[in-house]
PDB file of C-alpha atoms in Angstrom:
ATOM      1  CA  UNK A   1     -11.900  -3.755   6.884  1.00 53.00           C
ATOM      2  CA  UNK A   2      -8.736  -5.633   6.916  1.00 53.00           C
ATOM      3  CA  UNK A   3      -5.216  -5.460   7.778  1.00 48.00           C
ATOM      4  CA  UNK A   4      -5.145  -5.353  11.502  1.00 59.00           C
ATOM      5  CA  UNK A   5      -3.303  -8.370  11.867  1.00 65.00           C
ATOM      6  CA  UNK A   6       0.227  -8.018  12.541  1.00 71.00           C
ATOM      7  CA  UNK A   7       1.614 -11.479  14.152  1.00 77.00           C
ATOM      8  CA  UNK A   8       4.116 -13.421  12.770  1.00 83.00           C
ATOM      9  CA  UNK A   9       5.190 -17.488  13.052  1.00 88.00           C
ATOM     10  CA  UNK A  10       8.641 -17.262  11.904  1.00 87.00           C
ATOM     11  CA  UNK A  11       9.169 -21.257  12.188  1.00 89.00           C
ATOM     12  CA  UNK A  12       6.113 -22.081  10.300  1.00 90.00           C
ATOM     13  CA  UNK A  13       7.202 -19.988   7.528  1.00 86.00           C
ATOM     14  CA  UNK A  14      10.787 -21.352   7.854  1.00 86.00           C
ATOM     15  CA  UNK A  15       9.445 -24.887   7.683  1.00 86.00           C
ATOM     16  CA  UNK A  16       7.482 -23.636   4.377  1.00 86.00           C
ATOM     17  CA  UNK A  17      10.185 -22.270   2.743  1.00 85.00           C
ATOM     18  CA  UNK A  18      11.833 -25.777   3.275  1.00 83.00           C
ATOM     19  CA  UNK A  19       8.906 -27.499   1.948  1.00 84.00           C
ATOM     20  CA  UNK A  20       8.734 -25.397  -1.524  1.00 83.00           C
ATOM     21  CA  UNK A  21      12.921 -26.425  -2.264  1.00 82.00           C
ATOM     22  CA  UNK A  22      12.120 -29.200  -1.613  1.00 82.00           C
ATOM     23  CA  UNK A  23       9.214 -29.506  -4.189  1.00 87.00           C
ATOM     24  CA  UNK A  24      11.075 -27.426  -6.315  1.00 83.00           C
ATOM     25  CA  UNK A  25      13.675 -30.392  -6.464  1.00 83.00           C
ATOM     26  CA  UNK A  26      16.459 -27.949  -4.707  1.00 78.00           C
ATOM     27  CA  UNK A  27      18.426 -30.226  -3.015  1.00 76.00           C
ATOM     28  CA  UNK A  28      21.726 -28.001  -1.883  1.00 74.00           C
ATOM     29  CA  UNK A  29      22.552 -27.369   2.000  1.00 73.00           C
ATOM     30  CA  UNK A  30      22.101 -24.157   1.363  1.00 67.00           C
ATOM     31  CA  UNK A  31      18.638 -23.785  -0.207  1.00 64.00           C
ATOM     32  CA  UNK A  32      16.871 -26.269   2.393  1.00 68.00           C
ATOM     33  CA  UNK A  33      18.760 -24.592   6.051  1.00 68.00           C
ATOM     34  CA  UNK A  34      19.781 -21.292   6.193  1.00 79.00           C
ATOM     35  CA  UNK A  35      17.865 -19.920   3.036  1.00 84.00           C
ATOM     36  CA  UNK A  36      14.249 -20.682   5.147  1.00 86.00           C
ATOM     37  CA  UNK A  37      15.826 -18.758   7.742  1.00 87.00           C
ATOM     38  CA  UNK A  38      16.628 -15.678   5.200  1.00 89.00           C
ATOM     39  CA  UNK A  39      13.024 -15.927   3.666  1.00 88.00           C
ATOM     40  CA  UNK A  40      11.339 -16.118   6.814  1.00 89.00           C
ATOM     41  CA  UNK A  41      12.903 -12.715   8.226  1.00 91.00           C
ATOM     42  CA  UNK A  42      12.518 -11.129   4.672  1.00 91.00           C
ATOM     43  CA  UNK A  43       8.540 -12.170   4.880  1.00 90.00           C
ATOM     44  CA  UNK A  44       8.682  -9.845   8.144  1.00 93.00           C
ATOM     45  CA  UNK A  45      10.660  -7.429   7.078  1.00 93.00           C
ATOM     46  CA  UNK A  46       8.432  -6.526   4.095  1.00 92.00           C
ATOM     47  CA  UNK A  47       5.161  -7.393   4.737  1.00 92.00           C
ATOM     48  CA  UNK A  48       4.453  -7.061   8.911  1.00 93.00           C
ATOM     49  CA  UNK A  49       6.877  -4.504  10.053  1.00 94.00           C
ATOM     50  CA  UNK A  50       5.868  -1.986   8.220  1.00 94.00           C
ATOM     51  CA  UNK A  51       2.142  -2.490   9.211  1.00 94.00           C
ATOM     52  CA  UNK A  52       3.607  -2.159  12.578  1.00 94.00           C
ATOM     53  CA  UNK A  53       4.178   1.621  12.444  1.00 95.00           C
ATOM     54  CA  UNK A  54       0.693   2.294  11.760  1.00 96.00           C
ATOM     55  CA  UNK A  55      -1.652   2.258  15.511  1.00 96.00           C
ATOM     56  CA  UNK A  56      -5.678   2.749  13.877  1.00 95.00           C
ATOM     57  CA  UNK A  57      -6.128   4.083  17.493  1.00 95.00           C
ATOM     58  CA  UNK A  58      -3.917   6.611  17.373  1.00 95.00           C
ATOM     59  CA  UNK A  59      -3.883   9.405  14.468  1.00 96.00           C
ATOM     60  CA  UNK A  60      -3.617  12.816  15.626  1.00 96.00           C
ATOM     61  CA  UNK A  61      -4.943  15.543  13.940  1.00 97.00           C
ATOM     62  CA  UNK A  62      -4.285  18.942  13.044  1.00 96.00           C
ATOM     63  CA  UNK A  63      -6.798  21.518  13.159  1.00 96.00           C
ATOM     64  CA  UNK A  64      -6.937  23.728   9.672  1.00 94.00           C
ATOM     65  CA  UNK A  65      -6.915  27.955  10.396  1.00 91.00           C
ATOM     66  CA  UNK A  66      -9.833  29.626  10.041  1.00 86.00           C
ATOM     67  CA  UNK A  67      -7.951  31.387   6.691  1.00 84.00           C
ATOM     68  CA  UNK A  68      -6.089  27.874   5.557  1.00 85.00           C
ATOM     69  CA  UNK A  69      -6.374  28.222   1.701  1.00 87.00           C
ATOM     70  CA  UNK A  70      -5.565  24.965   0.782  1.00 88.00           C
ATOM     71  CA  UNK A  71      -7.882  22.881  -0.622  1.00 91.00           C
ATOM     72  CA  UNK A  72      -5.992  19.204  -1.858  1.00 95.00           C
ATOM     73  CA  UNK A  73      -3.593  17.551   0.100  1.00 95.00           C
ATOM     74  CA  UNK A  74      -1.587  15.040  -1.897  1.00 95.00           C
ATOM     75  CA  UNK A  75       1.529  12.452  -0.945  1.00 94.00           C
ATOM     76  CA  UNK A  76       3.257   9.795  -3.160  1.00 94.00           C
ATOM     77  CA  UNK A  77       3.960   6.709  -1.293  1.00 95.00           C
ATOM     78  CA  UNK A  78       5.178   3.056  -2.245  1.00 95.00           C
ATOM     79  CA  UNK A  79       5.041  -0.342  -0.593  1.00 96.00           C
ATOM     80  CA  UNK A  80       6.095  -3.450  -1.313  1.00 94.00           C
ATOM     81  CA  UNK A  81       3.346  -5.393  -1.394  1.00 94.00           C
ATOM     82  CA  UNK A  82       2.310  -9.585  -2.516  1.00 92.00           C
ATOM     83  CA  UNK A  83      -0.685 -10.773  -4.299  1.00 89.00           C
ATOM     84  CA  UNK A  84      -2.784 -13.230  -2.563  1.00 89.00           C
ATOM     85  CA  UNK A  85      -3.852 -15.022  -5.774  1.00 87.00           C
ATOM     86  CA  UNK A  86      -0.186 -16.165  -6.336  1.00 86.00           C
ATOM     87  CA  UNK A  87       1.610 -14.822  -3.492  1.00 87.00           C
ATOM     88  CA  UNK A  88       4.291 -13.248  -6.142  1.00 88.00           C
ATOM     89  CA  UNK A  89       6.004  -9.700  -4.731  1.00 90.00           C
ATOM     90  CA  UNK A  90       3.998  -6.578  -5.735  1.00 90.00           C
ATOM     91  CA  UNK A  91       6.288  -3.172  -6.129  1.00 92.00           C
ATOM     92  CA  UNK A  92       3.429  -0.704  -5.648  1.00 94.00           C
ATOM     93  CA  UNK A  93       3.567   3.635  -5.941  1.00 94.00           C
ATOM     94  CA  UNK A  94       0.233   5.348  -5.338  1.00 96.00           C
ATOM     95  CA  UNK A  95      -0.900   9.189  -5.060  1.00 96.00           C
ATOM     96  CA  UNK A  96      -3.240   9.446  -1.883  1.00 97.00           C
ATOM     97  CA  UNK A  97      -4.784  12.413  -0.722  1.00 96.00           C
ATOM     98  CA  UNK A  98      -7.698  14.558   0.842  1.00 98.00           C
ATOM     99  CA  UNK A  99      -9.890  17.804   0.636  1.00 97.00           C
ATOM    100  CA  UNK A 100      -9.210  19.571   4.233  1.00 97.00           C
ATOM    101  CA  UNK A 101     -12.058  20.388   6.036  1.00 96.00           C
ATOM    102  CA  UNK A 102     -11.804  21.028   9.748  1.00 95.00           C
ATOM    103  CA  UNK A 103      -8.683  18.685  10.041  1.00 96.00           C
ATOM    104  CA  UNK A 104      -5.192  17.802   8.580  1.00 96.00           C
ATOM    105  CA  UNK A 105      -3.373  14.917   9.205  1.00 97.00           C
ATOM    106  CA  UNK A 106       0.439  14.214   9.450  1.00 96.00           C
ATOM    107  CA  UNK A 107       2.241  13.348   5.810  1.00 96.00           C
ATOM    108  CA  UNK A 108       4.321  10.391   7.507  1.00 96.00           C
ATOM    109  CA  UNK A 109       0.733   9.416   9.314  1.00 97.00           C
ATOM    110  CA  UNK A 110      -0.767   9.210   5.402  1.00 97.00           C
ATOM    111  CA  UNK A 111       1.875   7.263   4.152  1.00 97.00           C
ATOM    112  CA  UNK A 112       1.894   4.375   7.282  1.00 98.00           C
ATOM    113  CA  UNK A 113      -2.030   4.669   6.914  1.00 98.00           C
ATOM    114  CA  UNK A 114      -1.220   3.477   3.153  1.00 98.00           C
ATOM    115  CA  UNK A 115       1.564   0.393   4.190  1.00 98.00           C
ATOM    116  CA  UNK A 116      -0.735  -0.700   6.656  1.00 97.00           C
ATOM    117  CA  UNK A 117      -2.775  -2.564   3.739  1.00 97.00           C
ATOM    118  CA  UNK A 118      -0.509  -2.284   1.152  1.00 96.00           C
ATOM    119  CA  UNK A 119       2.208  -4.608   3.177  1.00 96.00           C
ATOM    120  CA  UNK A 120       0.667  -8.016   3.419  1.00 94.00           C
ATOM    121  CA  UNK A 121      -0.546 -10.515   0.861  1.00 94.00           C
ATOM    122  CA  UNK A 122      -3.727  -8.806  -0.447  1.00 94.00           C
ATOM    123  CA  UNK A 123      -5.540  -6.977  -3.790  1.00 93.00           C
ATOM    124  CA  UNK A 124      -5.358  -3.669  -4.832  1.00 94.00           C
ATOM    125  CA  UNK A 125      -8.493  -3.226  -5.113  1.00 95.00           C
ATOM    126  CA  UNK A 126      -8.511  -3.890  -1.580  1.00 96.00           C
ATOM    127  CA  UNK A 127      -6.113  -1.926  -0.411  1.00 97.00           C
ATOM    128  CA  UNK A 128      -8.008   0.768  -2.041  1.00 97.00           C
ATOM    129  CA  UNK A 129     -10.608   0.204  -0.222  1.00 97.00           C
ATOM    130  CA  UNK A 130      -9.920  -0.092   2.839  1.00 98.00           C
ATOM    131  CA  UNK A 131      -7.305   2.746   2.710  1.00 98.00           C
ATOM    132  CA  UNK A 132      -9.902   5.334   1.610  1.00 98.00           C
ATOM    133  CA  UNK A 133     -12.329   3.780   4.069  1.00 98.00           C
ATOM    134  CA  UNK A 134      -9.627   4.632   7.224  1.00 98.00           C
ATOM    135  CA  UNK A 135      -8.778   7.591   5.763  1.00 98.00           C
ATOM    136  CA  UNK A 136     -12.414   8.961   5.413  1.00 98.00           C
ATOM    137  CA  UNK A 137     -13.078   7.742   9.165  1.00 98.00           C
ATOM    138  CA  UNK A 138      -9.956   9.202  10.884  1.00 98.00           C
ATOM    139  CA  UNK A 139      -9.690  12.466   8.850  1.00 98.00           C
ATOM    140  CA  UNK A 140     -13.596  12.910   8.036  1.00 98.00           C
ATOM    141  CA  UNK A 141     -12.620  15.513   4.751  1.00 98.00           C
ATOM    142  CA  UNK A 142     -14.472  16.671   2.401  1.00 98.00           C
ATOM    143  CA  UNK A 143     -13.344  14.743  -0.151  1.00 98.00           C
ATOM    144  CA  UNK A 144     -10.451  11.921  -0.389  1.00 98.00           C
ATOM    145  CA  UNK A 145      -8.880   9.792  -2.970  1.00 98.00           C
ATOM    146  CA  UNK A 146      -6.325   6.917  -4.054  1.00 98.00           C
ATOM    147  CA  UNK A 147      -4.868   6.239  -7.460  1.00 96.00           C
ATOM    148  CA  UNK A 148      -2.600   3.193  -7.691  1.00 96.00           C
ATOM    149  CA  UNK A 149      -0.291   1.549  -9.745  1.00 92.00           C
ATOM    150  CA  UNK A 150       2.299  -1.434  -9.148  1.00 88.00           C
ATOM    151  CA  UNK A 151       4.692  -3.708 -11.055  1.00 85.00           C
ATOM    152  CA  UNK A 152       3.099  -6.882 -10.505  1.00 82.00           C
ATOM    153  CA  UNK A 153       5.659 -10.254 -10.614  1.00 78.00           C
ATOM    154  CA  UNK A 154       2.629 -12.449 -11.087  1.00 80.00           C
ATOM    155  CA  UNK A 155       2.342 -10.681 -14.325  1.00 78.00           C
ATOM    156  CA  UNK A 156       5.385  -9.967 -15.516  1.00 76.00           C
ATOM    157  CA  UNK A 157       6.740 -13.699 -15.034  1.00 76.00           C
ATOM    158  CA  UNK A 158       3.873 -15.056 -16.809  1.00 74.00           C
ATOM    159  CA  UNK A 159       4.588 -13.392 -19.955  1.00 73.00           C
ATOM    160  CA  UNK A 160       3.221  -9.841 -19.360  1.00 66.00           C
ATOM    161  CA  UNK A 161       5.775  -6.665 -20.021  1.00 67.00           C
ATOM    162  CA  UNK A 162       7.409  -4.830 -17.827  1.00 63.00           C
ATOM    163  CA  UNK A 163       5.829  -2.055 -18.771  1.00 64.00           C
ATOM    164  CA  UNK A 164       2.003  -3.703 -17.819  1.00 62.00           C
ATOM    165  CA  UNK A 165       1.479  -1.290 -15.154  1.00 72.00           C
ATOM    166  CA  UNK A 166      -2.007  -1.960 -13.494  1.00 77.00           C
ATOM    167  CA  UNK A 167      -3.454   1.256 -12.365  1.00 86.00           C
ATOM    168  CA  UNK A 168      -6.859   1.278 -10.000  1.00 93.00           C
ATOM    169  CA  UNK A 169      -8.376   4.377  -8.355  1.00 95.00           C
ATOM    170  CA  UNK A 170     -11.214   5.566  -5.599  1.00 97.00           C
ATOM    171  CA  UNK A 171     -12.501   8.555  -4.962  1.00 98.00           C
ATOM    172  CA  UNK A 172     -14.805   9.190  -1.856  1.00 98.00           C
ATOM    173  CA  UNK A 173     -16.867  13.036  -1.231  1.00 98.00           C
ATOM    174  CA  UNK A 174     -16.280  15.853  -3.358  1.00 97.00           C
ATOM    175  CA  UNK A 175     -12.942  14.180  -5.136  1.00 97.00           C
ATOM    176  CA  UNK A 176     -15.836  11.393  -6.624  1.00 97.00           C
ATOM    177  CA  UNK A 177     -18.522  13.951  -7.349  1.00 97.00           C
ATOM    178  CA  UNK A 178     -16.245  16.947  -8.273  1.00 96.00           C
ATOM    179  CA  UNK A 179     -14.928  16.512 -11.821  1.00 96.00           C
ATOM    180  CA  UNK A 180     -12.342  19.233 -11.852  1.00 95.00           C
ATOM    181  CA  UNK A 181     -11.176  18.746  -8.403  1.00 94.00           C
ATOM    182  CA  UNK A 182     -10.580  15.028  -9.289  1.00 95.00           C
ATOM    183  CA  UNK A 183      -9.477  16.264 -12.527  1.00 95.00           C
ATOM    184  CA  UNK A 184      -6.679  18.350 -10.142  1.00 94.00           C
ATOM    185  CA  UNK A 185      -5.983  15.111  -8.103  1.00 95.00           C
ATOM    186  CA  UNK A 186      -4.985  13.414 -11.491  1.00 93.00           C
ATOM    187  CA  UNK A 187      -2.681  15.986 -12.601  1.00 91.00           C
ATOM    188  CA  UNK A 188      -0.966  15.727  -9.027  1.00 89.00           C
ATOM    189  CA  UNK A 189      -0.809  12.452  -9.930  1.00 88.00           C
ATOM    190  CA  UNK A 190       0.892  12.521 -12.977  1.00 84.00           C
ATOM    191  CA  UNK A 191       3.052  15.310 -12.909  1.00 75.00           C
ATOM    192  CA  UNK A 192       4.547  14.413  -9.129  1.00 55.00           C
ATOM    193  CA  UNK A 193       6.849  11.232  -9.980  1.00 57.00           C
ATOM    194  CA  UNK A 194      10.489  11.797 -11.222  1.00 62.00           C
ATOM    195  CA  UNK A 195      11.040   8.318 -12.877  1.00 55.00           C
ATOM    196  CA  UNK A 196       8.403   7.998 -15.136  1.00 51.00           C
ATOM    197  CA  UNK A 197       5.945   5.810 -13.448  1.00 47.00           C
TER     198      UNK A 197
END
């Protein structure tokens, strides 16, 4: 599993940003000194600091009453994310969720869990992975899932539509073998966002 990483060489990526104006044939004061400078604390604000907020060590748990009847937990949550094929931004919206069963955890705590490998230059199919994985370990449901979608710039400046929407999903426990619980899960999924996504 991936996405424990979290440090940061702000003058290596300054002196890279350089290096691509450069190549690029940019040639303005502005592009080549204080632009590397803007990129560089951009790179950490969207892909490392968020990551930050998320400690794998430390997820605390509610435990679900003896009477609790709920039986899906779901969250929206979006990230901003970069593909490691082209390293092109990644604007990424996903419904996550779980099937209680002795434990909840936190909404907030879901949605860090999520950026933590959604914020860094990656795949969605592994941040599906490896986000179902964690949450499967930490919240040990009955049943837990991921659908995912994003507006992918490697796409979308090669030609593909703005409206090429990639969508992935994983199901783990009873959300994988249950088809009307996952069927549940999906309307959650579709009926939840306000802007048509």
């Amino acid at each position: 599993m991936e996405g424990h990483n979290t440090k940061i060489d702000l003058e290596k990526l300054e002196k890279a940003q350089r290096m691509i104006a450069e190549a690029m044939g940019e040639d303005c004061e502005e592009a080549l000194s204080h632009s590397a400078d803007r990129f560089a604390r951009w790179q950490k604000a969207a892909l490392v600091d968020p990551r930050t907020l998320y400690d794998p060590d430390n997820v605390k748990l509610y435990p679900v009453p003896e009477k609790s009847c709920v039986d899906l937990v779901t969250i929206k949550a979006t990230a901003f994310s970069a593909c490691e094929h082209h390293h092109a931004p990644a604007w990424l919206k996903a419904t996550i969720g779980y099937i209680p069963d002795q434990h909840y955890v936190g909404y907030s705590k879901l949605v860090k869990m999520f950026k933590y490998f959604a914020c860094k230059y990656t795949m969605d199919e592994r941040i599906c992975n490896d986000f179902l994985a964690e949450l499967v370990e930490k919240v040990k449901p009955k049943g837990a899932g991921i659908i995912l979608r994003g507006k992918h710039f490697c796409v979308i400046s090669r030609g593909g539509t703005e409206t090429d929407f990639p969508m992935m999903n994983a199901f783990w426990g009873d959300l994988k073998t249950d088809s009307e619980r996952r069927r549940e899960f999906y309307q959650h999924a579709l009926t939840s966002w306000n802007d048509g996504i």
